[in-house]
Structures are given as C-alpha cells and as structure tokens.
C-alpha cells in the first residue's frame, strides 16, 4: 500500500511538471506566466496561497493566487515573508498593499478566510550557473508543517522551469 501511494504521488508530481512546462513554453508575458505557474502548483502542493515575484528594474512584479480571502494578519505575514525573501536576494520588495485584493470576508458557501500563514516555503528563481536571482516562488498554508518534503521538491523543480521561462520573457527581443 505504501509503495502504491508513493508511486501515485510521484506520478502526480511528474504530471504537474509536464503540464506546467507545457504552459510555460507558450506564455507570452510575465502575467500569463505567473497565472499559469500558480494555477498548476497551488493544488498539487496543497497551498492556501502561492506567490511569484519577479525582479523588474528596481522593484518587482508580484502575482498572487489564494484559495480563500486573507485576513489582515495573513497579509502582514505575507508582506513580511516575501519582503524578507526578496531583500535577501537584493530585490526591493513591492510597496505594501499589493495583497489587498486578497483581503476580505469569504463569500457565501466558502470556507473561512486564511487567518495566518503557518507553513511556508520560498524557492528562489535563480538562473543556473550565473547566480542571477530574478525573483522568488512562495507557497504557504494556514496549517503549520503542512508542506512536505515532496511539496518542497516539486516547488524547487518548478522554480527552475519558471526561471527559464521568465528569463526568456525578460530578454529584449
């Protein structure tokens, strides 16, 4: 039973990476790339919130996807964690308030809002061999320790694919 579960989980990861790579190959803009990346990763990782931030000049473009509205405390957590991750890479964080669209009360029939970020993983978007940091990919859950080693591995591999696609889009034509 355990072997079958592991095989099915790894098959799911491979399918996710295949679908992601196909979408990234056809992305024509950073917003399109961000939407595709977050769409394909959020479910398999089980994240309440996925964020991609990409360096653009002196600041960064931020793309967000959340399963539920965020409480003010969760937004503050996000701004602090994303800001710290970007600062470590020498990227200016976005102006506060970029996540305000995710704030609010849940609609009828929707689960309660995300009150705070518990488990969080940040993968750098780093150009291999050059040490160039172009951004970060962040996945977070409300529950503590909800992201497993398999989720982290999937996010790490996906961050490499996303970096290559973003690099292609950032190059002058």
Coordinates of C-alpha atoms in Angstrom, one line a residue:
X1 CA 0.0 0.0 0.0
X2 CA 2.8 2.5 0.9
X3 CA 4.6 1.7 -2.3
X4 CA 1.5 2.3 -4.4
X5 CA 0.8 5.6 -2.6
X6 CA 4.4 6.8 -3.3
X7 CA 4.2 5.8 -6.9
X8 CA 0.9 7.6 -7.4
X9 CA 2.3 10.7 -5.6
X10 CA 5.4 10.8 -7.8
X11 CA 3.2 10.2 -10.9
X12 CA 1.1 13.2 -9.9
X13 CA 4.3 15.3 -9.5
X14 CA 5.5 14.3 -12.9
X15 CA 2.1 15.2 -14.4
X16 CA 2.1 18.5 -12.7
X17 CA 5.6 19.3 -14.0
X18 CA 4.7 18.2 -17.5
X19 CA 1.6 20.4 -17.6
X20 CA 3.5 23.3 -16.1
X21 CA 6.3 23.1 -18.6
X22 CA 3.8 23.0 -21.5
X23 CA 2.1 26.1 -20.2
X24 CA 5.3 27.9 -19.6
X25 CA 6.6 27.3 -23.1
X26 CA 3.6 29.1 -24.5
X27 CA 3.5 32.0 -22.1
X28 CA 3.9 35.4 -23.9
X29 CA 4.0 37.7 -20.9
X30 CA 5.0 37.6 -17.2
X31 CA 1.4 37.9 -16.0
X32 CA 0.5 35.0 -18.2
X33 CA 3.5 33.0 -16.9
X34 CA 2.6 33.9 -13.3
X35 CA -1.0 32.9 -13.7
X36 CA 0.0 29.5 -15.3
X37 CA 2.7 28.7 -12.8
X38 CA 0.5 29.5 -9.7
X39 CA -2.5 27.7 -11.2
X40 CA -0.6 24.5 -11.8
X41 CA 1.3 24.4 -8.5
X42 CA -1.3 25.5 -5.9
X43 CA -3.4 22.4 -6.0
X44 CA -0.7 19.7 -6.1
X45 CA 1.2 21.5 -3.3
X46 CA -2.0 22.0 -1.2
X47 CA -1.1 25.6 -0.7
X48 CA -3.7 28.2 0.5
X49 CA -1.5 30.9 -1.1
X50 CA 1.0 30.9 -3.9
X51 CA 3.1 33.9 -4.9
X52 CA 5.6 34.6 -7.7
X53 CA 7.6 37.8 -7.5
X54 CA 9.9 38.7 -10.4
X55 CA 12.5 41.5 -10.5
X56 CA 11.5 44.4 -12.7
X57 CA 14.1 47.2 -12.6
X58 CA 14.3 48.5 -9.1
X59 CA 11.2 46.7 -7.8
X60 CA 9.3 43.5 -8.5
X61 CA 6.1 42.3 -10.2
X62 CA 4.0 40.2 -7.9
X63 CA 1.5 37.5 -8.9
X64 CA -0.8 36.0 -6.3
X65 CA -3.3 33.2 -6.1
X66 CA -5.2 32.3 -3.0
X67 CA -7.8 29.6 -2.3
X68 CA -9.6 31.9 0.2
X69 CA -9.6 35.5 1.2
X70 CA -6.8 36.6 3.6
X71 CA -7.2 38.1 7.0
X72 CA -5.2 41.2 7.7
X73 CA -2.8 39.1 9.8
X74 CA -2.2 36.7 6.9
X75 CA -1.5 39.7 4.6
X76 CA 1.0 41.1 7.1
X77 CA 2.7 37.6 7.3
X78 CA 2.9 37.5 3.5
X79 CA 4.3 41.0 3.2
X80 CA 6.9 40.3 5.9
X81 CA 8.0 36.9 4.5
X82 CA 8.0 37.9 0.9
X83 CA 9.8 41.2 1.7
X84 CA 12.5 39.3 3.6
X85 CA 13.0 36.7 0.9
X86 CA 13.3 39.4 -1.8
X87 CA 15.6 41.6 0.4
X88 CA 18.0 38.6 0.8
X89 CA 18.2 38.4 -2.9
X90 CA 18.9 42.1 -3.3
X91 CA 15.4 42.8 -4.8
X92 CA 13.3 45.7 -3.5
X93 CA 10.0 44.4 -2.1
X94 CA 6.8 45.7 -3.6
X95 CA 5.0 48.6 -2.0
X96 CA 2.8 47.5 0.9
X97 CA -0.8 46.9 -0.1
X98 CA -0.1 44.7 -3.1
X99 CA -2.1 41.8 -1.5
X100 CA -5.2 44.0 -0.5
X101 CA -7.2 42.4 -3.3
X102 CA -7.0 39.1 -1.4
X103 CA -8.3 40.6 1.8
X104 CA -11.9 40.3 2.9
X105 CA -14.6 38.1 4.1
X106 CA -15.3 34.8 2.3
X107 CA -18.3 34.7 0.0
X108 CA -21.4 32.6 0.9
X109 CA -20.5 28.9 0.8
X110 CA -16.8 29.5 1.0
X111 CA -14.6 28.3 3.9
X112 CA -13.4 30.8 6.5
X113 CA -10.6 33.1 5.4
X114 CA -6.9 32.3 5.9
X115 CA -6.1 33.9 9.3
X116 CA -2.3 33.5 9.2
X117 CA 0.4 31.7 7.3
X118 CA 1.7 28.6 9.1
X119 CA 3.8 26.5 6.8
X120 CA 5.7 28.5 4.2
X121 CA 8.4 27.6 1.6
X122 CA 10.3 30.1 -0.6
X123 CA 12.1 28.9 -3.7
X124 CA 14.5 31.3 -5.4
X125 CA 14.1 31.9 -9.1
X126 CA 17.8 31.7 -9.9
X127 CA 19.4 31.4 -13.3
X128 CA 21.6 28.3 -13.2
X129 CA 25.3 28.8 -13.5
X130 CA 25.1 32.6 -13.3
X131 CA 24.0 33.1 -9.7
X132 CA 21.5 35.7 -11.0
X133 CA 18.4 35.9 -8.8
X134 CA 15.4 37.1 -10.7
X135 CA 12.7 36.5 -8.0
X136 CA 11.0 34.0 -5.7
X137 CA 8.2 31.5 -5.7
X138 CA 6.4 31.3 -2.4
X139 CA 3.9 28.7 -1.3
X140 CA 2.1 28.9 2.1
X141 CA -0.6 27.0 4.0
X142 CA -2.5 28.1 7.1
X143 CA -1.6 24.9 8.9
X144 CA 1.8 24.5 10.4
X145 CA 4.1 21.9 8.9
X146 CA 1.6 21.2 6.1
X147 CA 4.3 21.4 3.3
X148 CA 6.1 18.0 3.0
X149 CA 9.5 17.2 1.5
X150 CA 7.7 16.2 -1.7
X151 CA 6.0 19.5 -1.9
X152 CA 9.3 21.3 -1.4
X153 CA 10.9 19.1 -4.1
X154 CA 8.1 19.9 -6.5
X155 CA 8.4 23.6 -5.8
X156 CA 12.2 23.6 -6.3
X157 CA 12.0 21.8 -9.6
X158 CA 9.1 24.0 -10.8
X159 CA 11.1 27.1 -9.8
X160 CA 13.8 26.1 -12.2
X161 CA 11.3 25.8 -15.0
X162 CA 9.7 29.1 -14.1
X163 CA 13.1 30.8 -14.0
X164 CA 13.9 29.6 -17.5
X165 CA 10.6 30.8 -18.9
X166 CA 10.8 34.2 -17.1
X167 CA 14.3 34.7 -18.3
X168 CA 13.1 34.1 -21.9
X169 CA 10.4 36.7 -21.4
X170 CA 12.7 39.2 -19.8
X171 CA 15.2 39.2 -22.6
X172 CA 14.9 42.1 -25.0
X173 CA 13.7 41.0 -28.4

